[in-house]
PDB file of C-alpha atoms in Angstrom:
ATOM      1  CA  MET A   1      51.058 -21.126 -33.756  1.00 95.00           C
ATOM      2  CA  ASN A   2      49.498 -17.983 -32.350  1.00 98.00           C
ATOM      3  CA  ILE A   3      48.360 -19.167 -28.924  1.00 98.00           C
ATOM      4  CA  LEU A   4      46.114 -17.411 -26.431  1.00 98.00           C
ATOM      5  CA  VAL A   5      46.725 -18.596 -22.872  1.00 98.00           C
ATOM      6  CA  THR A   6      44.302 -17.643 -20.101  1.00 98.00           C
ATOM      7  CA  GLY A   7      44.550 -17.465 -16.341  1.00 98.00           C
ATOM      8  CA  ALA A   8      42.466 -20.640 -16.099  1.00 97.00           C
ATOM      9  CA  TRP A   9      45.903 -22.275 -16.246  1.00 97.00           C
ATOM     10  CA  ALA A  10      47.644 -21.317 -13.011  1.00 95.00           C
ATOM     11  CA  GLN A  11      51.032 -21.601 -14.726  1.00 97.00           C
ATOM     12  CA  GLY A  12      49.811 -19.889 -17.878  1.00 97.00           C
ATOM     13  CA  LYS A  13      51.867 -16.717 -17.574  1.00 95.00           C
ATOM     14  CA  GLU A  14      55.025 -18.714 -16.955  1.00 96.00           C
ATOM     15  CA  ALA A  15      54.141 -21.074 -19.802  1.00 97.00           C
ATOM     16  CA  THR A  16      53.895 -18.278 -22.396  1.00 97.00           C
ATOM     17  CA  GLU A  17      57.650 -17.755 -22.059  1.00 95.00           C
ATOM     18  CA  LYS A  18      58.348 -21.416 -22.788  1.00 96.00           C
ATOM     19  CA  LEU A  19      55.844 -21.461 -25.653  1.00 97.00           C
ATOM     20  CA  ASN A  20      57.551 -18.459 -27.219  1.00 97.00           C
ATOM     21  CA  ALA A  21      60.942 -20.118 -26.762  1.00 96.00           C
ATOM     22  CA  LEU A  22      59.565 -23.138 -28.655  1.00 95.00           C
ATOM     23  CA  GLY A  23      58.724 -20.930 -31.629  1.00 96.00           C
ATOM     24  CA  HIS A  24      55.081 -20.172 -30.922  1.00 97.00           C
ATOM     25  CA  LYS A  25      53.687 -16.677 -30.522  1.00 98.00           C
ATOM     26  CA  ALA A  26      51.877 -16.811 -27.195  1.00 98.00           C
ATOM     27  CA  VAL A  27      49.954 -14.067 -25.400  1.00 98.00           C
ATOM     28  CA  PHE A  28      48.445 -14.220 -21.925  1.00 98.00           C
ATOM     29  CA  MET A  29      45.179 -12.894 -20.498  1.00 98.00           C
ATOM     30  CA  GLN A  30      44.392 -13.431 -16.825  1.00 98.00           C
ATOM     31  CA  ASN A  31      40.596 -13.143 -16.803  1.00 98.00           C
ATOM     32  CA  GLU A  32      38.611 -14.898 -19.513  1.00 98.00           C
ATOM     33  CA  LYS A  33      35.844 -12.285 -19.239  1.00 97.00           C
ATOM     34  CA  ASP A  34      38.197  -9.475 -20.256  1.00 98.00           C
ATOM     35  CA  GLU A  35      38.757  -7.993 -23.691  1.00 97.00           C
ATOM     36  CA  LEU A  36      41.092 -10.124 -25.768  1.00 98.00           C
ATOM     37  CA  PRO A  37      44.727  -8.922 -25.840  1.00 97.00           C
ATOM     38  CA  CYS A  38      44.971  -9.686 -29.556  1.00 97.00           C
ATOM     39  CA  LYS A  39      42.756  -9.989 -32.617  1.00 97.00           C
ATOM     40  CA  SER A  40      40.495 -13.024 -32.298  1.00 97.00           C
ATOM     41  CA  ASP A  41      40.723 -13.931 -35.986  1.00 96.00           C
ATOM     42  CA  GLU A  42      44.511 -14.297 -35.699  1.00 97.00           C
ATOM     43  CA  ILE A  43      44.433 -16.898 -32.914  1.00 98.00           C
ATOM     44  CA  ASP A  44      45.281 -20.464 -33.934  1.00 98.00           C
ATOM     45  CA  ALA A  45      45.071 -22.090 -30.500  1.00 98.00           C
ATOM     46  CA  VAL A  46      43.696 -21.367 -27.034  1.00 98.00           C
ATOM     47  CA  ILE A  47      44.474 -22.816 -23.622  1.00 98.00           C
ATOM     48  CA  CYS A  48      41.460 -21.991 -21.494  1.00 98.00           C
ATOM     49  CA  ASN A  49      38.469 -23.134 -19.469  1.00 97.00           C
ATOM     50  CA  GLY A  50      35.402 -20.914 -19.898  1.00 97.00           C
ATOM     51  CA  LEU A  51      36.683 -18.528 -22.572  1.00 98.00           C
ATOM     52  CA  PHE A  52      33.782 -19.245 -24.927  1.00 98.00           C
ATOM     53  CA  LEU A  53      31.219 -18.409 -22.263  1.00 97.00           C
ATOM     54  CA  HIS A  54      32.307 -14.793 -22.723  1.00 98.00           C
ATOM     55  CA  HIS A  55      33.598 -14.657 -26.309  1.00 98.00           C
ATOM     56  CA  SER A  56      31.907 -16.090 -29.396  1.00 98.00           C
ATOM     57  CA  ILE A  57      33.836 -18.930 -30.971  1.00 98.00           C
ATOM     58  CA  ASP A  58      32.623 -17.628 -34.357  1.00 98.00           C
ATOM     59  CA  ASP A  59      35.010 -14.679 -33.985  1.00 98.00           C
ATOM     60  CA  PHE A  60      38.000 -17.033 -33.881  1.00 98.00           C
ATOM     61  CA  LYS A  61      38.253 -17.541 -37.633  1.00 97.00           C
ATOM     62  CA  SER A  62      41.664 -19.245 -37.569  1.00 98.00           C
ATOM     63  CA  LEU A  63      41.116 -21.399 -34.492  1.00 98.00           C
ATOM     64  CA  ARG A  64      42.153 -25.018 -34.982  1.00 98.00           C
ATOM     65  CA  TYR A  65      43.220 -26.159 -31.495  1.00 98.00           C
ATOM     66  CA  ILE A  66      41.645 -25.908 -28.025  1.00 98.00           C
ATOM     67  CA  GLN A  67      43.244 -27.168 -24.826  1.00 98.00           C
ATOM     68  CA  LEU A  68      40.962 -27.108 -21.806  1.00 98.00           C
ATOM     69  CA  THR A  69      42.243 -26.894 -18.258  1.00 97.00           C
ATOM     70  CA  SER A  70      39.173 -28.802 -17.054  1.00 95.00           C
ATOM     71  CA  ALA A  71      38.031 -32.365 -17.664  1.00 92.00           C
ATOM     72  CA  GLY A  72      34.495 -31.409 -18.744  1.00 90.00           C
ATOM     73  CA  TYR A  73      33.416 -30.118 -22.149  1.00 94.00           C
ATOM     74  CA  ASP A  74      30.213 -28.458 -20.932  1.00 92.00           C
ATOM     75  CA  ARG A  75      31.635 -24.911 -21.141  1.00 94.00           C
ATOM     76  CA  VAL A  76      32.496 -25.236 -24.813  1.00 97.00           C
ATOM     77  CA  PRO A  77      30.116 -25.031 -27.824  1.00 97.00           C
ATOM     78  CA  MET A  78      30.937 -28.557 -28.954  1.00 97.00           C
ATOM     79  CA  GLU A  79      28.622 -28.520 -31.978  1.00 96.00           C
ATOM     80  CA  LYS A  80      30.583 -25.613 -33.441  1.00 97.00           C
ATOM     81  CA  VAL A  81      33.893 -27.200 -32.488  1.00 98.00           C
ATOM     82  CA  ARG A  82      32.933 -30.283 -34.495  1.00 97.00           C
ATOM     83  CA  GLU A  83      31.481 -28.196 -37.318  1.00 97.00           C
ATOM     84  CA  LYS A  84      34.725 -26.226 -37.657  1.00 97.00           C
ATOM     85  CA  ASN A  85      36.919 -29.369 -37.290  1.00 97.00           C
ATOM     86  CA  ILE A  86      38.767 -27.849 -34.337  1.00 98.00           C
ATOM     87  CA  LYS A  87      40.938 -30.245 -32.360  1.00 97.00           C
ATOM     88  CA  ILE A  88      40.035 -30.188 -28.700  1.00 98.00           C
ATOM     89  CA  PHE A  89      41.789 -31.711 -25.684  1.00 98.00           C
ATOM     90  CA  ASN A  90      40.616 -31.792 -22.094  1.00 97.00           C
ATOM     91  CA  ALA A  91      42.553 -32.192 -18.857  1.00 97.00           C
ATOM     92  CA  GLY A  92      41.461 -35.797 -18.395  1.00 94.00           C
ATOM     93  CA  GLY A  93      43.467 -37.526 -15.710  1.00 96.00           C
ATOM     94  CA  VAL A  94      44.941 -34.362 -14.217  1.00 98.00           C
ATOM     95  CA  TYR A  95      42.481 -34.085 -11.329  1.00 97.00           C
ATOM     96  CA  SER A  96      41.431 -37.729 -10.990  1.00 98.00           C
ATOM     97  CA  ILE A  97      43.689 -38.627  -8.065  1.00 98.00           C
ATOM     98  CA  PRO A  98      42.747 -35.774  -5.700  1.00 98.00           C
ATOM     99  CA  MET A  99      39.065 -36.150  -6.562  1.00 98.00           C
ATOM    100  CA  ALA A 100      39.142 -39.872  -5.833  1.00 98.00           C
ATOM    101  CA  GLU A 101      40.988 -39.280  -2.563  1.00 98.00           C
ATOM    102  CA  TYR A 102      38.385 -36.654  -1.658  1.00 98.00           C
ATOM    103  CA  ALA A 103      35.515 -39.073  -2.338  1.00 98.00           C
ATOM    104  CA  VAL A 104      36.965 -41.830  -0.175  1.00 98.00           C
ATOM    105  CA  GLY A 105      38.042 -39.404   2.546  1.00 98.00           C
ATOM    106  CA  ALA A 106      34.639 -37.736   2.751  1.00 98.00           C
ATOM    107  CA  VAL A 107      32.797 -41.058   2.953  1.00 98.00           C
ATOM    108  CA  LEU A 108      35.151 -42.193   5.706  1.00 98.00           C
ATOM    109  CA  GLN A 109      34.598 -38.899   7.508  1.00 98.00           C
ATOM    110  CA  MET A 110      30.875 -39.578   7.444  1.00 98.00           C
ATOM    111  CA  LEU A 111      31.060 -43.233   8.460  1.00 98.00           C
ATOM    112  CA  LYS A 112      33.575 -42.539  11.240  1.00 98.00           C
ATOM    113  CA  LYS A 113      31.597 -39.526  12.589  1.00 98.00           C
ATOM    114  CA  PHE A 114      34.548 -37.151  12.424  1.00 97.00           C
ATOM    115  CA  SER A 115      32.257 -34.114  12.705  1.00 97.00           C
ATOM    116  CA  PHE A 116      30.945 -35.480  16.017  1.00 97.00           C
ATOM    117  CA  PHE A 117      34.459 -35.771  17.434  1.00 98.00           C
ATOM    118  CA  ALA A 118      35.500 -32.375  16.022  1.00 97.00           C
ATOM    119  CA  GLU A 119      32.615 -30.681  17.825  1.00 97.00           C
ATOM    120  CA  ASN A 120      33.463 -32.391  21.088  1.00 98.00           C
ATOM    121  CA  GLN A 121      37.110 -31.473  20.695  1.00 98.00           C
ATOM    122  CA  LYS A 122      36.111 -27.797  20.440  1.00 98.00           C
ATOM    123  CA  LYS A 123      34.183 -28.220  23.711  1.00 98.00           C
ATOM    124  CA  HIS A 124      37.022 -30.189  25.347  1.00 98.00           C
ATOM    125  CA  GLN A 125      34.567 -33.050  25.894  1.00 98.00           C
ATOM    126  CA  TRP A 126      35.590 -36.744  26.085  1.00 98.00           C
ATOM    127  CA  VAL A 127      32.600 -38.533  24.562  1.00 98.00           C
ATOM    128  CA  LYS A 128      32.717 -41.920  22.846  1.00 98.00           C
ATOM    129  CA  ASN A 129      30.553 -42.774  19.850  1.00 98.00           C
ATOM    130  CA  ARG A 130      29.331 -46.364  19.456  1.00 98.00           C
ATOM    131  CA  GLU A 131      27.838 -45.881  15.969  1.00 97.00           C
ATOM    132  CA  LEU A 132      30.946 -45.911  13.788  1.00 98.00           C
ATOM    133  CA  VAL A 133      30.592 -47.902  10.564  1.00 98.00           C
ATOM    134  CA  GLU A 134      33.109 -49.800   8.422  1.00 98.00           C
ATOM    135  CA  LEU A 135      33.696 -49.009   4.763  1.00 98.00           C
ATOM    136  CA  ASN A 136      34.873 -52.588   4.312  1.00 98.00           C
ATOM    137  CA  ASN A 137      32.371 -54.835   2.485  1.00 98.00           C
ATOM    138  CA  LYS A 138      30.194 -51.917   1.395  1.00 98.00           C
ATOM    139  CA  THR A 139      28.901 -51.735  -2.183  1.00 98.00           C
ATOM    140  CA  VAL A 140      29.872 -48.593  -4.077  1.00 99.00           C
ATOM    141  CA  CYS A 141      28.102 -47.602  -7.303  1.00 98.00           C
ATOM    142  CA  ILE A 142      30.037 -45.142  -9.468  1.00 98.00           C
ATOM    143  CA  PHE A 143      28.193 -43.166 -12.151  1.00 98.00           C
ATOM    144  CA  GLY A 144      30.827 -42.378 -14.777  1.00 97.00           C
ATOM    145  CA  CYS A 145      33.662 -44.856 -15.315  1.00 97.00           C
ATOM    146  CA  GLY A 146      36.236 -42.601 -16.947  1.00 96.00           C
ATOM    147  CA  ASN A 147      39.444 -41.315 -15.363  1.00 96.00           C
ATOM    148  CA  VAL A 148      37.920 -40.011 -12.123  1.00 97.00           C
ATOM    149  CA  GLY A 149      35.525 -42.939 -11.748  1.00 98.00           C
ATOM    150  CA  SER A 150      38.329 -45.441 -12.308  1.00 98.00           C
ATOM    151  CA  GLU A 151      40.540 -43.796  -9.696  1.00 98.00           C
ATOM    152  CA  CYS A 152      37.600 -43.860  -7.276  1.00 98.00           C
ATOM    153  CA  ALA A 153      37.028 -47.548  -8.016  1.00 98.00           C
ATOM    154  CA  LYS A 154      40.692 -48.322  -7.364  1.00 98.00           C
ATOM    155  CA  ARG A 155      40.641 -46.648  -3.957  1.00 98.00           C
ATOM    156  CA  PHE A 156      37.290 -47.957  -2.765  1.00 99.00           C
ATOM    157  CA  SER A 157      38.419 -51.444  -3.798  1.00 98.00           C
ATOM    158  CA  ALA A 158      41.512 -51.030  -1.630  1.00 98.00           C
ATOM    159  CA  PHE A 159      39.175 -50.551   1.342  1.00 98.00           C
ATOM    160  CA  GLY A 160      37.482 -53.872   0.637  1.00 98.00           C
ATOM    161  CA  CYS A 161      34.456 -52.480  -1.198  1.00 98.00           C
ATOM    162  CA  ARG A 162      32.524 -54.129  -3.981  1.00 98.00           C
ATOM    163  CA  VAL A 163      32.448 -51.628  -6.873  1.00 98.00           C
ATOM    164  CA  LEU A 164      29.740 -51.397  -9.546  1.00 98.00           C
ATOM    165  CA  GLY A 165      29.701 -48.912 -12.407  1.00 98.00           C
ATOM    166  CA  VAL A 166      27.172 -47.009 -14.502  1.00 98.00           C
ATOM    167  CA  ASP A 167      28.227 -45.449 -17.799  1.00 96.00           C
ATOM    168  CA  VAL A 168      27.035 -44.517 -21.276  1.00 92.00           C
ATOM    169  CA  PHE A 169      29.193 -47.373 -22.599  1.00 92.00           C
ATOM    170  CA  GLU A 170      29.271 -50.969 -21.447  1.00 89.00           C
ATOM    171  CA  ALA A 171      32.792 -52.112 -20.717  1.00 92.00           C
ATOM    172  CA  GLU A 172      34.988 -54.244 -18.518  1.00 95.00           C
ATOM    173  CA  LYS A 173      37.415 -52.294 -16.374  1.00 97.00           C
ATOM    174  CA  GLU A 174      39.782 -53.121 -13.560  1.00 98.00           C
ATOM    175  CA  TYR A 175      38.320 -52.647 -10.061  1.00 98.00           C
ATOM    176  CA  PHE A 176      34.719 -52.728 -11.345  1.00 98.00           C
ATOM    177  CA  GLU A 177      32.789 -55.942 -10.767  1.00 98.00           C
ATOM    178  CA  LYS A 178      30.286 -54.857 -13.408  1.00 97.00           C
ATOM    179  CA  ILE A 179      29.472 -51.787 -15.517  1.00 98.00           C
ATOM    180  CA  VAL A 180      25.915 -51.264 -16.792  1.00 97.00           C
ATOM    181  CA  LEU A 181      24.403 -48.675 -19.097  1.00 96.00           C
ATOM    182  CA  LEU A 182      22.838 -45.551 -17.604  1.00 94.00           C
ATOM    183  CA  GLU A 183      19.351 -46.737 -18.520  1.00 94.00           C
ATOM    184  CA  ASN A 184      19.974 -49.947 -16.571  1.00 96.00           C
ATOM    185  CA  ALA A 185      21.180 -48.271 -13.383  1.00 97.00           C
ATOM    186  CA  LYS A 186      17.936 -49.326 -11.686  1.00 96.00           C
ATOM    187  CA  ASP A 187      19.183 -52.916 -11.767  1.00 97.00           C
ATOM    188  CA  ILE A 188      22.128 -52.242  -9.425  1.00 97.00           C
ATOM    189  CA  LEU A 189      21.235 -49.079  -7.491  1.00 98.00           C
ATOM    190  CA  PRO A 190      19.286 -50.860  -4.727  1.00 98.00           C
ATOM    191  CA  GLN A 191      22.508 -52.690  -3.793  1.00 98.00           C
ATOM    192  CA  ALA A 192      24.581 -49.550  -3.249  1.00 98.00           C
ATOM    193  CA  ASP A 193      25.633 -48.226   0.142  1.00 98.00           C
ATOM    194  CA  VAL A 194      27.523 -45.380  -1.526  1.00 98.00           C
ATOM    195  CA  VAL A 195      26.732 -43.697  -4.861  1.00 98.00           C
ATOM    196  CA  VAL A 196      29.514 -41.590  -6.397  1.00 98.00           C
ATOM    197  CA  LEU A 197      28.847 -39.217  -9.309  1.00 98.00           C
ATOM    198  CA  THR A 198      31.773 -38.581 -11.645  1.00 98.00           C
ATOM    199  CA  MET A 199      29.986 -38.506 -15.018  1.00 96.00           C
ATOM    200  CA  PRO A 200      29.937 -35.500 -17.392  1.00 93.00           C
ATOM    201  CA  LEU A 201      27.004 -33.112 -17.578  1.00 93.00           C
ATOM    202  CA  THR A 202      25.068 -33.491 -20.839  1.00 92.00           C
ATOM    203  CA  GLU A 203      21.451 -33.038 -21.818  1.00 92.00           C
ATOM    204  CA  LYS A 204      21.022 -36.761 -21.167  1.00 92.00           C
ATOM    205  CA  THR A 205      22.544 -36.647 -17.683  1.00 95.00           C
ATOM    206  CA  ARG A 206      21.129 -33.309 -16.460  1.00 96.00           C
ATOM    207  CA  HIS A 207      18.878 -33.988 -13.435  1.00 97.00           C
ATOM    208  CA  SER A 208      19.320 -37.711 -14.084  1.00 96.00           C
ATOM    209  CA  ILE A 209      19.697 -38.157 -10.321  1.00 97.00           C
ATOM    210  CA  ASN A 210      16.158 -37.315  -9.255  1.00 98.00           C
ATOM    211  CA  LYS A 211      13.343 -38.588  -7.070  1.00 97.00           C
ATOM    212  CA  SER A 212      12.869 -41.730  -9.135  1.00 97.00           C
ATOM    213  CA  VAL A 213      16.552 -42.587  -8.705  1.00 97.00           C
ATOM    214  CA  PHE A 214      16.581 -41.694  -5.006  1.00 98.00           C
ATOM    215  CA  SER A 215      13.581 -43.967  -4.513  1.00 97.00           C
ATOM    216  CA  LEU A 216      15.658 -46.899  -5.797  1.00 97.00           C
ATOM    217  CA  MET A 217      18.507 -46.326  -3.378  1.00 98.00           C
ATOM    218  CA  LYS A 218      18.976 -48.307  -0.229  1.00 96.00           C
ATOM    219  CA  LYS A 219      17.710 -46.501   2.866  1.00 97.00           C
ATOM    220  CA  GLY A 220      20.715 -44.885   4.506  1.00 98.00           C
ATOM    221  CA  ALA A 221      22.806 -44.703   1.316  1.00 98.00           C
ATOM    222  CA  ILE A 222      25.342 -41.900   0.914  1.00 98.00           C
ATOM    223  CA  VAL A 223      25.524 -39.835  -2.305  1.00 98.00           C
ATOM    224  CA  VAL A 224      28.797 -38.186  -3.339  1.00 99.00           C
ATOM    225  CA  ASN A 225      28.805 -35.584  -6.130  1.00 98.00           C
ATOM    226  CA  ILE A 226      32.228 -34.477  -7.392  1.00 98.00           C
ATOM    227  CA  ALA A 227      31.162 -34.014 -11.039  1.00 97.00           C
ATOM    228  CA  ARG A 228      28.606 -31.300 -11.861  1.00 96.00           C
ATOM    229  CA  GLY A 229      25.848 -29.954  -9.627  1.00 98.00           C
ATOM    230  CA  ALA A 230      23.147 -30.130 -12.283  1.00 97.00           C
ATOM    231  CA  LEU A 231      23.400 -33.923 -12.423  1.00 98.00           C
ATOM    232  CA  ILE A 232      21.168 -33.834  -9.334  1.00 98.00           C
ATOM    233  CA  ASP A 233      17.721 -32.325  -9.034  1.00 98.00           C
ATOM    234  CA  THR A 234      18.382 -30.240  -5.925  1.00 98.00           C
ATOM    235  CA  GLU A 235      14.806 -30.183  -4.638  1.00 98.00           C
ATOM    236  CA  ASP A 236      14.559 -33.949  -4.975  1.00 98.00           C
ATOM    237  CA  LEU A 237      17.861 -34.307  -3.124  1.00 98.00           C
ATOM    238  CA  ILE A 238      16.595 -32.169  -0.239  1.00 98.00           C
ATOM    239  CA  THR A 239      13.468 -34.306   0.010  1.00 98.00           C
ATOM    240  CA  ALA A 240      15.515 -37.526  -0.047  1.00 98.00           C
ATOM    241  CA  LEU A 241      17.829 -36.226   2.682  1.00 98.00           C
ATOM    242  CA  LYS A 242      14.792 -35.649   4.879  1.00 97.00           C
ATOM    243  CA  THR A 243      13.374 -39.102   4.274  1.00 97.00           C
ATOM    244  CA  SER A 244      15.656 -41.870   3.051  1.00 97.00           C
ATOM    245  CA  LEU A 245      19.272 -40.908   2.361  1.00 98.00           C
ATOM    246  CA  GLY A 246      21.884 -41.489   5.001  1.00 98.00           C
ATOM    247  CA  GLY A 247      23.837 -38.465   3.842  1.00 98.00           C
ATOM    248  CA  ALA A 248      25.413 -36.553   0.972  1.00 98.00           C
ATOM    249  CA  VAL A 249      28.870 -35.264   0.140  1.00 98.00           C
ATOM    250  CA  LEU A 250      28.471 -32.269  -2.148  1.00 98.00           C
ATOM    251  CA  ASP A 251      31.378 -30.474  -3.783  1.00 98.00           C
ATOM    252  CA  VAL A 252      29.404 -29.101  -6.756  1.00 98.00           C
ATOM    253  CA  PHE A 253      26.019 -27.399  -7.100  1.00 98.00           C
ATOM    254  CA  GLU A 254      23.563 -26.280  -9.762  1.00 95.00           C
ATOM    255  CA  ASP A 255      24.283 -22.659  -8.855  1.00 95.00           C
ATOM    256  CA  GLU A 256      27.666 -21.719  -7.466  1.00 97.00           C
ATOM    257  CA  PRO A 257      28.417 -20.356  -5.003  1.00 98.00           C
ATOM    258  CA  LEU A 258      25.714 -22.156  -3.046  1.00 98.00           C
ATOM    259  CA  ASP A 259      23.140 -19.651  -1.814  1.00 98.00           C
ATOM    260  CA  GLU A 260      23.678 -18.879   1.871  1.00 97.00           C
ATOM    261  CA  ASN A 261      19.972 -19.545   2.453  1.00 98.00           C
ATOM    262  CA  SER A 262      20.036 -23.023   0.926  1.00 98.00           C
ATOM    263  CA  PRO A 263      18.690 -25.655   3.325  1.00 98.00           C
ATOM    264  CA  LEU A 264      21.587 -27.897   2.313  1.00 98.00           C
ATOM    265  CA  TRP A 265      23.875 -25.980   4.671  1.00 98.00           C
ATOM    266  CA  ASP A 266      21.890 -27.062   7.706  1.00 98.00           C
ATOM    267  CA  PHE A 267      21.718 -30.841   7.298  1.00 98.00           C
ATOM    268  CA  GLU A 268      23.854 -32.636   9.866  1.00 96.00           C
ATOM    269  CA  ASN A 269      24.301 -35.512   7.415  1.00 97.00           C
ATOM    270  CA  VAL A 270      25.671 -33.354   4.567  1.00 98.00           C
ATOM    271  CA  ILE A 271      29.285 -32.387   3.885  1.00 98.00           C
ATOM    272  CA  ILE A 272      29.591 -29.251   1.743  1.00 98.00           C
ATOM    273  CA  THR A 273      32.788 -28.035   0.088  1.00 98.00           C
ATOM    274  CA  PRO A 274      33.149 -25.154  -2.428  1.00 98.00           C
ATOM    275  CA  HIS A 275      33.993 -27.008  -5.676  1.00 97.00           C
ATOM    276  CA  ASN A 276      37.310 -27.888  -4.119  1.00 98.00           C
ATOM    277  CA  SER A 277      37.740 -31.650  -4.564  1.00 98.00           C
ATOM    278  CA  PHE A 278      40.099 -31.280  -7.542  1.00 96.00           C
ATOM    279  CA  VAL A 279      42.654 -29.148  -5.696  1.00 97.00           C
ATOM    280  CA  SER A 280      46.035 -30.810  -5.165  1.00 97.00           C
ATOM    281  CA  ASP A 281      49.746 -30.168  -4.979  1.00 97.00           C
ATOM    282  CA  GLY A 282      50.227 -32.612  -7.861  1.00 98.00           C
ATOM    283  CA  ASN A 283      47.960 -30.932 -10.412  1.00 97.00           C
ATOM    284  CA  ASN A 284      50.358 -28.324 -11.768  1.00 96.00           C
ATOM    285  CA  LYS A 285      52.931 -30.841 -12.934  1.00 97.00           C
ATOM    286  CA  ARG A 286      50.333 -33.171 -14.457  1.00 98.00           C
ATOM    287  CA  LEU A 287      48.640 -30.305 -16.333  1.00 98.00           C
ATOM    288  CA  TRP A 288      51.923 -28.808 -17.486  1.00 97.00           C
ATOM    289  CA  ASP A 289      53.121 -32.178 -18.824  1.00 97.00           C
ATOM    290  CA  LEU A 290      49.767 -32.867 -20.512  1.00 97.00           C
ATOM    291  CA  ILE A 291      49.529 -29.505 -22.262  1.00 97.00           C
ATOM    292  CA  PHE A 292      53.058 -29.558 -23.615  1.00 97.00           C
ATOM    293  CA  HIS A 293      52.669 -33.174 -24.713  1.00 97.00           C
ATOM    294  CA  ASN A 294      49.481 -32.348 -26.648  1.00 96.00           C
ATOM    295  CA  LEU A 295      51.124 -29.330 -28.273  1.00 95.00           C
ATOM    296  CA  SER A 296      54.143 -31.413 -29.278  1.00 91.00           C
ATOM    297  CA  VAL A 297      52.015 -33.953 -31.144  1.00 85.00           C
ATOM    298  CA  GLU A 298      50.014 -31.166 -32.772  1.00 74.00           C
TER     299      GLU A 298
END
C-alpha cells in the first residue's frame, strides 16, 4: 500500500522505514497542516490524527484505510468514511491506563489536600490539615464505559469505591455495579461523589453535562473530565463550581489552550492540566504494536 504517515505518531518517521521494509511505500510528513509530500489521489492508507481537518478527504480518491493515533473519531468526517467504505481504526486502549491513573491520582490529590501541603512546603511551614477525606466507600459514576472508562472503574474499585456507569449502550461489565443509558443518568447521578467523563464527543453528548446535570449532583461532588472539553457547558460548570460542586479536575477544554483570562484558572478547588492525561512512557509500545497489528490483518 501507499501509506502516508504523519507526525501525529511520535514514532512515525522511524516506522516508515519498517513499513517500506515490509513492502509498503510509505512517506512521512511531520505537520498535518503542511502540503502533502505526495499526490493525494495515490494514497491508499493514512496514519494520522487531524489530517482531515486541513485536507479534504474527497481528494484522497484511492483511500481505503485510516489508522488514527487518537481514541476519538471527532476529527474525522465519519459520514464520508462510511460513504466511501473506508476502513478506520482508532487507538483504543493505547492511552487508557495513563488516563485512568491520572483520574484516580487527581481525585486523591484533591481529597488529600496535596495543594495545601505543597504551598506550605514552599513556605517551609509545618501545618496539619484535619479535613482529609477517604476515597474508600465513595460512589464513582463514569460516563463512558469503553476502554478508558473500564480502566478507571478497575482502579477506583481497587480503592474500595462503588462504581456506576453511564453509556449509550446498556451492558454488564466487570468493576461496574450497574450501567445505565445516558438518558437515565438522572437515576444514579445523585448518588455520585465523583463523576468521571470518558465518553466520546458527538452531537448527542456535546454540552450534555450542563446546569440540569449539575443540579442533580450531590453537593460537594467532584467532576473529572479526561475526554473532550465540549462535553461540558463551560459557563454552567463555572456557576456550579461557585455554588454546589466540591471541585473539578479538568484536562480538556472547549477551546484549547485555555484562555489565560478564564476564571477556571483561579478556583482553588479546580485542578487544570493541558490535555496531558494520556501521556505515558508505555504509550509508544502499545501504539506501535496496535498499528502494525492492524496493518497485518489488512
